[in-house]
PDB file of C-alpha atoms and ligand atoms in Angstrom:
ATOM      1  CA  MET X  12       3.179  15.727   8.226  1.00 86.00           C
ATOM      2  CA  LYS X  13       5.499  14.082   5.651  1.00 96.00           C
ATOM      3  CA  LYS X  14       4.002  12.552   2.449  1.00 98.00           C
ATOM      4  CA  TYR X  15       5.392   9.280   0.824  1.00 98.00           C
ATOM      5  CA  LEU X  16       5.288   8.356  -2.562  1.00 99.00           C
ATOM      6  CA  ALA X  17       4.944   4.635  -3.191  1.00 99.00           C
ATOM      7  CA  PRO X  18       5.389   3.278  -6.581  1.00 99.00           C
ATOM      8  CA  SER X  19       3.594   0.083  -7.356  1.00 98.00           C
ATOM      9  CA  ILE X  20       5.548  -2.314  -9.454  1.00 98.00           C
ATOM     10  CA  LEU X  21       2.534  -4.030 -10.498  1.00 98.00           C
ATOM     11  CA  ASN X  22       2.592  -2.933 -13.827  1.00 94.00           C
ATOM     12  CA  ALA X  23       6.344  -2.363 -14.005  1.00 98.00           C
ATOM     13  CA  ASP X  24       8.616  -4.114 -16.740  1.00 98.00           C
ATOM     14  CA  PHE X  25       9.626  -7.422 -14.943  1.00 97.00           C
ATOM     15  CA  SER X  26      12.502  -7.997 -17.518  1.00 98.00           C
ATOM     16  CA  ASN X  27      14.377  -5.486 -15.979  1.00 97.00           C
ATOM     17  CA  ILE X  28      12.905  -4.812 -12.648  1.00 98.00           C
ATOM     18  CA  ALA X  29      16.327  -3.552 -10.751  1.00 98.00           C
ATOM     19  CA  GLN X  30      16.308  -0.923 -13.506  1.00 98.00           C
ATOM     20  CA  GLN X  31      12.811   0.214 -13.069  1.00 98.00           C
ATOM     21  CA  ILE X  32      13.477   0.820  -9.531  1.00 98.00           C
ATOM     22  CA  ARG X  33      16.304   2.583  -9.918  1.00 98.00           C
ATOM     23  CA  TYR X  34      14.416   5.015 -12.402  1.00 98.00           C
ATOM     24  CA  VAL X  35      11.919   5.638  -9.560  1.00 98.00           C
ATOM     25  CA  GLU X  36      14.636   6.248  -6.885  1.00 98.00           C
ATOM     26  CA  LEU X  37      16.086   9.121  -9.001  1.00 98.00           C
ATOM     27  CA  GLY X  38      12.680  10.265  -9.229  1.00 98.00           C
ATOM     28  CA  GLY X  39      12.598  10.518  -5.449  1.00 98.00           C
ATOM     29  CA  ALA X  40      10.343   7.631  -4.699  1.00 98.00           C
ATOM     30  CA  ASP X  41       9.940   6.732  -0.807  1.00 98.00           C
ATOM     31  CA  TRP X  42       8.584   3.453  -0.676  1.00 99.00           C
ATOM     32  CA  ILE X  43       8.414   0.212  -3.150  1.00 99.00           C
ATOM     33  CA  HIS X  44       4.995  -1.341  -2.871  1.00 99.00           C
ATOM     34  CA  CYS X  45       4.624  -4.444  -3.628  1.00 99.00           C
ATOM     35  CA  ASP X  46       1.233  -6.401  -5.062  1.00 98.00           C
ATOM     36  CA  ILE X  47       0.588  -9.684  -3.729  1.00 98.00           C
ATOM     37  CA  MET X  48      -2.120 -11.451  -5.492  1.00 98.00           C
ATOM     38  CA  ASP X  49      -3.103 -15.040  -5.104  1.00 98.00           C
ATOM     39  CA  GLY X  50      -5.998 -15.648  -7.478  1.00 98.00           C
ATOM     40  CA  ASN X  51      -8.358 -16.264  -4.693  1.00 98.00           C
ATOM     41  CA  PHE X  52      -8.962 -13.213  -2.926  1.00 98.00           C
ATOM     42  CA  VAL X  53      -8.461 -11.233  -6.282  1.00 98.00           C
ATOM     43  CA  PRO X  54      -9.061 -12.182  -9.908  1.00 98.00           C
ATOM     44  CA  ASN X  55      -5.201 -12.151 -10.498  1.00 98.00           C
ATOM     45  CA  LEU X  56      -1.944 -13.712  -9.557  1.00 98.00           C
ATOM     46  CA  THR X  57       1.380 -11.839  -9.312  1.00 98.00           C
ATOM     47  CA  PHE X  58       4.395 -13.071  -7.274  1.00 98.00           C
ATOM     48  CA  GLY X  59       5.537 -14.105  -3.726  1.00 98.00           C
ATOM     49  CA  PRO X  60       8.234 -13.589  -0.978  1.00 98.00           C
ATOM     50  CA  TYR X  61      11.295 -14.585  -3.489  1.00 98.00           C
ATOM     51  CA  VAL X  62      10.452 -11.660  -5.530  1.00 98.00           C
ATOM     52  CA  VAL X  63       9.832  -9.560  -2.584  1.00 98.00           C
ATOM     53  CA  ASN X  64      13.523 -10.617  -1.216  1.00 98.00           C
ATOM     54  CA  ALA X  65      15.055  -9.801  -4.743  1.00 98.00           C
ATOM     55  CA  ILE X  66      13.352  -6.421  -4.930  1.00 98.00           C
ATOM     56  CA  LYS X  67      14.540  -5.738  -1.286  1.00 98.00           C
ATOM     57  CA  LYS X  68      18.375  -6.778  -2.562  1.00 98.00           C
ATOM     58  CA  SER X  69      18.025  -4.222  -5.446  1.00 98.00           C
ATOM     59  CA  THR X  70      16.903  -1.181  -3.255  1.00 98.00           C
ATOM     60  CA  LYS X  71      17.261   0.697  -0.104  1.00 98.00           C
ATOM     61  CA  LEU X  72      13.714   2.045  -0.088  1.00 98.00           C
ATOM     62  CA  ILE X  73      11.187   0.882   2.284  1.00 98.00           C
ATOM     63  CA  VAL X  74       9.760  -2.408   0.898  1.00 99.00           C
ATOM     64  CA  ASP X  75       6.001  -2.273   1.307  1.00 98.00           C
ATOM     65  CA  SER X  76       4.134  -5.675   0.988  1.00 99.00           C
ATOM     66  CA  HIS X  77       0.425  -5.136   0.131  1.00 99.00           C
ATOM     67  CA  LEU X  78      -0.993  -9.031   0.513  1.00 99.00           C
ATOM     68  CA  MET X  79      -4.000  -9.561  -1.627  1.00 99.00           C
ATOM     69  CA  ILE X  80      -4.361 -13.009  -0.395  1.00 98.00           C
ATOM     70  CA  ASN X  81      -6.816 -15.246   1.792  1.00 98.00           C
ATOM     71  CA  ASN X  82      -5.579 -16.381   5.086  1.00 95.00           C
ATOM     72  CA  PRO X  83      -2.134 -14.650   5.301  1.00 98.00           C
ATOM     73  CA  ASP X  84      -1.589 -15.911   8.177  1.00 98.00           C
ATOM     74  CA  SER X  85       0.476 -18.932   6.846  1.00 96.00           C
ATOM     75  CA  LEU X  86       2.748 -16.790   4.659  1.00 98.00           C
ATOM     76  CA  ILE X  87       3.533 -13.655   7.074  1.00 98.00           C
ATOM     77  CA  GLU X  88       6.800 -15.251   8.128  1.00 98.00           C
ATOM     78  CA  ASN X  89       7.986 -15.706   4.779  1.00 98.00           C
ATOM     79  CA  PHE X  90       7.330 -12.082   3.885  1.00 99.00           C
ATOM     80  CA  VAL X  91       8.954 -11.018   7.042  1.00 99.00           C
ATOM     81  CA  GLU X  92      12.163 -13.006   5.903  1.00 98.00           C
ATOM     82  CA  ALA X  93      11.835 -11.407   2.570  1.00 99.00           C
ATOM     83  CA  GLY X  94      12.783  -8.393   3.921  1.00 98.00           C
ATOM     84  CA  SER X  95       9.143  -6.431   3.869  1.00 99.00           C
ATOM     85  CA  ASP X  96       9.538  -3.411   6.103  1.00 99.00           C
ATOM     86  CA  PHE X  97       5.403  -3.027   6.075  1.00 99.00           C
ATOM     87  CA  ILE X  98       3.177  -6.089   5.735  1.00 99.00           C
ATOM     88  CA  THR X  99      -0.364  -4.833   4.933  1.00 99.00           C
ATOM     89  CA  VAL X 100      -3.347  -7.365   5.270  1.00 99.00           C
ATOM     90  CA  HIS X 101      -7.030  -7.396   4.145  1.00 99.00           C
ATOM     91  CA  GLN X 102      -9.935  -6.972   6.744  1.00 98.00           C
ATOM     92  CA  GLU X 103     -11.665  -8.916   4.568  1.00 98.00           C
ATOM     93  CA  ALA X 104      -9.345 -11.901   4.099  1.00 98.00           C
ATOM     94  CA  VAL X 105      -8.486 -12.362   7.963  1.00 98.00           C
ATOM     95  CA  ILE X 106     -10.716 -13.713  10.509  1.00 97.00           C
ATOM     96  CA  HIS X 107      -8.923 -13.004  13.609  1.00 98.00           C
ATOM     97  CA  LEU X 108      -7.715  -9.451  12.661  1.00 98.00           C
ATOM     98  CA  ASP X 109      -6.214  -8.403  16.211  1.00 98.00           C
ATOM     99  CA  ARG X 110      -4.229 -11.755  15.951  1.00 98.00           C
ATOM    100  CA  THR X 111      -2.647 -11.638  12.911  1.00 98.00           C
ATOM    101  CA  LEU X 112      -1.706  -7.519  13.232  1.00 98.00           C
ATOM    102  CA  ASN X 113      -0.020  -8.489  16.223  1.00 98.00           C
ATOM    103  CA  ARG X 114       1.907 -11.286  14.966  1.00 98.00           C
ATOM    104  CA  ILE X 115       3.119  -8.974  12.135  1.00 98.00           C
ATOM    105  CA  LYS X 116       4.266  -6.502  14.639  1.00 98.00           C
ATOM    106  CA  GLU X 117       5.784  -9.255  16.774  1.00 98.00           C
ATOM    107  CA  PHE X 118       8.102  -9.993  13.686  1.00 98.00           C
ATOM    108  CA  GLY X 119       9.621  -6.261  14.302  1.00 98.00           C
ATOM    109  CA  VAL X 120       7.600  -5.490  10.999  1.00 98.00           C
ATOM    110  CA  LYS X 121       5.467  -2.649  10.597  1.00 99.00           C
ATOM    111  CA  ALA X 122       1.527  -4.042  10.349  1.00 99.00           C
ATOM    112  CA  GLY X 123      -0.963  -2.493   8.128  1.00 99.00           C
ATOM    113  CA  VAL X 124      -4.711  -3.196   7.269  1.00 99.00           C
ATOM    114  CA  SER X 125      -6.569  -2.686   4.329  1.00 99.00           C
ATOM    115  CA  ILE X 126     -10.275  -2.193   3.151  1.00 99.00           C
ATOM    116  CA  ASN X 127     -11.913  -2.611  -0.376  1.00 99.00           C
ATOM    117  CA  PRO X 128     -14.022   0.042  -1.443  1.00 98.00           C
ATOM    118  CA  SER X 129     -17.062  -1.885  -0.438  1.00 98.00           C
ATOM    119  CA  THR X 130     -15.788  -2.159   3.045  1.00 98.00           C
ATOM    120  CA  PRO X 131     -16.914   0.879   5.991  1.00 98.00           C
ATOM    121  CA  VAL X 132     -14.225   2.217   8.234  1.00 98.00           C
ATOM    122  CA  ASN X 133     -16.046   1.637  11.300  1.00 98.00           C
ATOM    123  CA  LEU X 134     -14.941  -2.111  10.762  1.00 98.00           C
ATOM    124  CA  LEU X 135     -11.516  -1.437  11.369  1.00 98.00           C
ATOM    125  CA  PHE X 136     -12.130   0.746  14.659  1.00 98.00           C
ATOM    126  CA  GLU X 137     -11.081  -1.715  17.220  1.00 98.00           C
ATOM    127  CA  VAL X 138      -7.670  -2.392  15.646  1.00 98.00           C
ATOM    128  CA  LEU X 139      -6.333   1.102  14.943  1.00 98.00           C
ATOM    129  CA  GLU X 140      -4.520   1.530  18.310  1.00 98.00           C
ATOM    130  CA  ILE X 141      -2.511  -0.893  17.178  1.00 98.00           C
ATOM    131  CA  VAL X 142      -1.960  -0.736  13.531  1.00 98.00           C
ATOM    132  CA  ASP X 143       1.158   1.448  11.867  1.00 98.00           C
ATOM    133  CA  LEU X 144      -0.803   1.721   8.644  1.00 99.00           C
ATOM    134  CA  VAL X 145      -4.534   1.708   7.427  1.00 99.00           C
ATOM    135  CA  LEU X 146      -4.802   1.321   3.333  1.00 99.00           C
ATOM    136  CA  VAL X 147      -7.775   2.537   1.708  1.00 99.00           C
ATOM    137  CA  MET X 148      -8.301   0.817  -1.644  1.00 99.00           C
ATOM    138  CA  SER X 149      -9.275   3.642  -4.038  1.00 99.00           C
ATOM    139  CA  VAL X 150     -10.102   0.744  -6.494  1.00 99.00           C
ATOM    140  CA  ASN X 151     -11.466  -2.963  -6.660  1.00 98.00           C
ATOM    141  CA  PRO X 152      -7.857  -4.853  -6.356  1.00 98.00           C
ATOM    142  CA  GLY X 153      -6.920  -6.797  -8.756  1.00 98.00           C
ATOM    143  CA  PHE X 154      -5.453  -4.858 -11.507  1.00 98.00           C
ATOM    144  CA  GLY X 155      -3.719  -1.601 -12.403  1.00 98.00           C
ATOM    145  CA  GLY X 156      -4.913   0.965 -14.316  1.00 98.00           C
ATOM    146  CA  GLN X 157      -8.660   1.607 -12.848  1.00 98.00           C
ATOM    147  CA  LYS X 158     -10.620   4.539 -12.168  1.00 98.00           C
ATOM    148  CA  PHE X 159     -10.267   6.028  -8.786  1.00 98.00           C
ATOM    149  CA  LEU X 160     -13.453   5.644  -6.506  1.00 98.00           C
ATOM    150  CA  LEU X 161     -14.471   8.477  -5.011  1.00 98.00           C
ATOM    151  CA  ASN X 162     -16.010   7.078  -1.981  1.00 97.00           C
ATOM    152  CA  SER X 163     -12.683   6.742  -0.831  1.00 98.00           C
ATOM    153  CA  LEU X 164     -11.977  10.565   0.008  1.00 98.00           C
ATOM    154  CA  LYS X 165     -14.522  10.185   2.405  1.00 98.00           C
ATOM    155  CA  LYS X 166     -12.999   7.149   4.176  1.00 98.00           C
ATOM    156  CA  ILE X 167      -9.574   8.901   4.314  1.00 98.00           C
ATOM    157  CA  HIS X 168     -11.278  11.844   5.797  1.00 98.00           C
ATOM    158  CA  GLN X 169     -12.560   9.653   8.697  1.00 98.00           C
ATOM    159  CA  LEU X 170      -9.508   7.957   9.245  1.00 98.00           C
ATOM    160  CA  ASP X 171      -7.759  11.294   9.568  1.00 98.00           C
ATOM    161  CA  SER X 172     -10.634  12.757  11.925  1.00 98.00           C
ATOM    162  CA  PHE X 173     -10.518   9.531  14.070  1.00 98.00           C
ATOM    163  CA  ARG X 174      -6.596   9.624  14.080  1.00 98.00           C
ATOM    164  CA  LYS X 175      -6.706  13.353  15.636  1.00 98.00           C
ATOM    165  CA  GLU X 176      -9.340  12.722  17.992  1.00 98.00           C
ATOM    166  CA  ASN X 177      -7.745   9.314  19.492  1.00 98.00           C
ATOM    167  CA  ASN X 178      -4.004  10.631  19.157  1.00 98.00           C
ATOM    168  CA  LEU X 179      -3.021   7.710  17.271  1.00 98.00           C
ATOM    169  CA  ASN X 180      -0.454   8.012  14.567  1.00 97.00           C
ATOM    170  CA  TYR X 181      -0.960   5.210  11.642  1.00 98.00           C
ATOM    171  CA  LEU X 182      -0.034   6.370   8.514  1.00 98.00           C
ATOM    172  CA  ILE X 183      -3.161   6.589   5.701  1.00 99.00           C
ATOM    173  CA  GLN X 184      -2.163   5.079   2.744  1.00 99.00           C
ATOM    174  CA  VAL X 185      -4.260   4.885  -0.406  1.00 99.00           C
ATOM    175  CA  ASP X 186      -4.068   2.658  -3.540  1.00 99.00           C
ATOM    176  CA  GLY X 187      -5.643   2.551  -7.057  1.00 98.00           C
ATOM    177  CA  GLY X 188      -6.464   5.069  -9.957  1.00 98.00           C
ATOM    178  CA  ILE X 189      -3.906   8.012  -8.625  1.00 99.00           C
ATOM    179  CA  ASN X 190      -2.702  10.155 -11.250  1.00 98.00           C
ATOM    180  CA  LYS X 191      -1.384  13.955 -11.463  1.00 98.00           C
ATOM    181  CA  GLU X 192      -4.943  15.213 -12.021  1.00 98.00           C
ATOM    182  CA  ASN X 193      -6.003  13.765  -8.639  1.00 98.00           C
ATOM    183  CA  ILE X 194      -3.214  13.159  -6.374  1.00 98.00           C
ATOM    184  CA  LYS X 195      -4.014  16.962  -4.613  1.00 98.00           C
ATOM    185  CA  SER X 196      -7.298  15.731  -3.722  1.00 98.00           C
ATOM    186  CA  VAL X 197      -6.182  12.919  -2.079  1.00 98.00           C
ATOM    187  CA  SER X 198      -3.523  14.429  -0.208  1.00 98.00           C
ATOM    188  CA  ASP X 199      -6.035  17.408   0.788  1.00 98.00           C
ATOM    189  CA  ALA X 200      -8.013  14.471   2.205  1.00 98.00           C
ATOM    190  CA  GLY X 201      -5.674  13.324   4.692  1.00 98.00           C
ATOM    191  CA  CYS X 202      -3.564  10.759   2.539  1.00 98.00           C
ATOM    192  CA  ASP X 203       0.351  10.089   3.801  1.00 98.00           C
ATOM    193  CA  VAL X 204       1.112   7.457   1.911  1.00 99.00           C
ATOM    194  CA  PHE X 205       0.133   7.512  -2.198  1.00 99.00           C
ATOM    195  CA  VAL X 206       0.658   4.054  -4.049  1.00 99.00           C
ATOM    196  CA  VAL X 207       0.998   4.767  -7.873  1.00 98.00           C
ATOM    197  CA  GLY X 208       1.026   2.282 -10.754  1.00 98.00           C
ATOM    198  CA  GLN X 209       0.219   3.036 -14.188  1.00 98.00           C
ATOM    199  CA  SER X 210       0.777   6.982 -13.951  1.00 98.00           C
ATOM    200  CA  ILE X 211       4.329   6.087 -13.286  1.00 98.00           C
ATOM    201  CA  PHE X 212       5.179   2.640 -14.780  1.00 98.00           C
ATOM    202  CA  LYS X 213       3.375   2.917 -18.442  1.00 98.00           C
ATOM    203  CA  SER X 214       4.492   6.842 -18.678  1.00 98.00           C
ATOM    204  CA  ASP X 215       7.302   7.893 -21.227  1.00 98.00           C
ATOM    205  CA  ASN X 216       9.674   8.829 -18.646  1.00 98.00           C
ATOM    206  CA  ILE X 217       9.154   6.953 -14.953  1.00 98.00           C
ATOM    207  CA  THR X 218      12.035   9.114 -13.337  1.00 98.00           C
ATOM    208  CA  ALA X 219      10.118  12.440 -14.845  1.00 98.00           C
ATOM    209  CA  SER X 220       6.717  10.923 -13.636  1.00 98.00           C
ATOM    210  CA  THR X 221       7.862  10.356 -10.251  1.00 98.00           C
ATOM    211  CA  ILE X 222       9.503  13.684 -10.027  1.00 98.00           C
ATOM    212  CA  GLU X 223       6.256  15.405 -11.265  1.00 98.00           C
ATOM    213  CA  LEU X 224       3.822  13.298  -8.453  1.00 98.00           C
ATOM    214  CA  LYS X 225       6.541  13.821  -5.623  1.00 98.00           C
ATOM    215  CA  ASN X 226       6.636  17.608  -6.490  1.00 98.00           C
ATOM    216  CA  LEU X 227       2.446  17.493  -6.149  1.00 98.00           C
ATOM    217  CA  ILE X 228       2.350  16.247  -2.313  1.00 98.00           C
ATOM    218  CA  SER X 229       5.419  18.026  -1.329  1.00 91.00           C
TER     219      SER X 229
HETATM  220  C1  DX5 G 315      -4.458  -2.725  -7.450  1.00 75.63           C
HETATM  221  C2  DX5 G 315      -3.248  -2.649  -6.569  1.00 75.63           C
HETATM  222  C3  DX5 G 315      -2.739  -1.248  -7.063  1.00 75.63           C
HETATM  223  C4  DX5 G 315      -2.368  -1.039  -8.303  1.00 75.63           C
HETATM  224  C5  DX5 G 315      -2.157   0.440  -8.311  1.00 75.63           C
HETATM  225  O1  DX5 G 315      -4.988  -4.175  -6.930  1.00 75.63           O
HETATM  226  O2  DX5 G 315      -3.300  -3.236  -5.189  1.00 75.63           O
HETATM  227  O3  DX5 G 315      -1.406  -1.094  -6.213  1.00 75.63           O
HETATM  228  O4  DX5 G 315      -1.237  -1.502  -8.606  1.00 75.63           O
HETATM  229  O5  DX5 G 315      -2.197   0.469  -9.867  1.00 75.63           O
HETATM  230  P1  DX5 G 315      -2.716   1.872 -10.420  1.00 75.63           P
HETATM  231  O6  DX5 G 315      -1.967   3.145  -9.967  1.00 75.63           O
HETATM  232  O7  DX5 G 315      -2.713   1.738 -12.053  1.00 75.63           O
HETATM  233  O8  DX5 G 315      -4.337   2.017 -10.002  1.00 75.63           O
HETATM  234 ZN1   ZN G 316      -1.551  -2.323  -3.382  1.00 75.63          ZN
END
C-alpha cells in the first residue's frame, strides 16, 4: 500500500507560508495537514477556513483539514468551500458521528475520524465502513513537539487488522511526535499517512528533512 507524508504546518513560519509549503513540496510531501484548533476542544487556537483556502491556492497537494473543534457540524461547509480534500472530525467532539461523517461525504469530500490517546479504537467500529480515513492521535492534541505515545502503536495494529478482516480500505493516519527515529516503527504497525510537524518545520533544512522522512517510509 502506498504511504503518504503529510507535513503539519502548525509550527511552520506563517509569515511566509507559501514558501514553507514550497519547501515541503520540493522534498516530495504528499499532503498538507492543517491543524484547526478552537481553544475549547483543545487548549490552543489556530486558524480557520480562510487560511485553509489560502493554503489551497498555494499548492496542488492534498489539503487535509484536521478539526480539533467542538461541534464541527456548523463549520463543515466552510471547510468544504475552503477547498479541503479531507475533513477529519474527532469522535470525542461529535454526538451524531454517523450523521456528521455522511454529511462530509455528501459534499464530495473525504471523511476522516480521529481519536485521542485515551479513546479506544472500538468506539469507532460502527463507522469504519463509511470513513475514508482514521486518524490516531499519538499525542494529546493541542501542540506540536510532544513525545510520541506508545499506546498508539497497538491502536494502529488494531485498525489495520480490522481493515483486513472486514475488507475495508480506509487510510490509517498517525499524528503527533513522529520523527526520523520512530517513523519506521509507525509504518511497520500499519500507518499509511504520516503527519509530521516540528521534525520538518523546526529542522535546519525543511526540504532535506522532508526527503529523509519520505525515504524512511518508501
Ligand atoms: C497536535 C497536532 C499535530 C501536531 C504534529 O495537536 O494535531 O498535527 O502539529 O506536530 P509534531 O509532529 O510536532 O508532534
Ligand atoms: Zn493534526
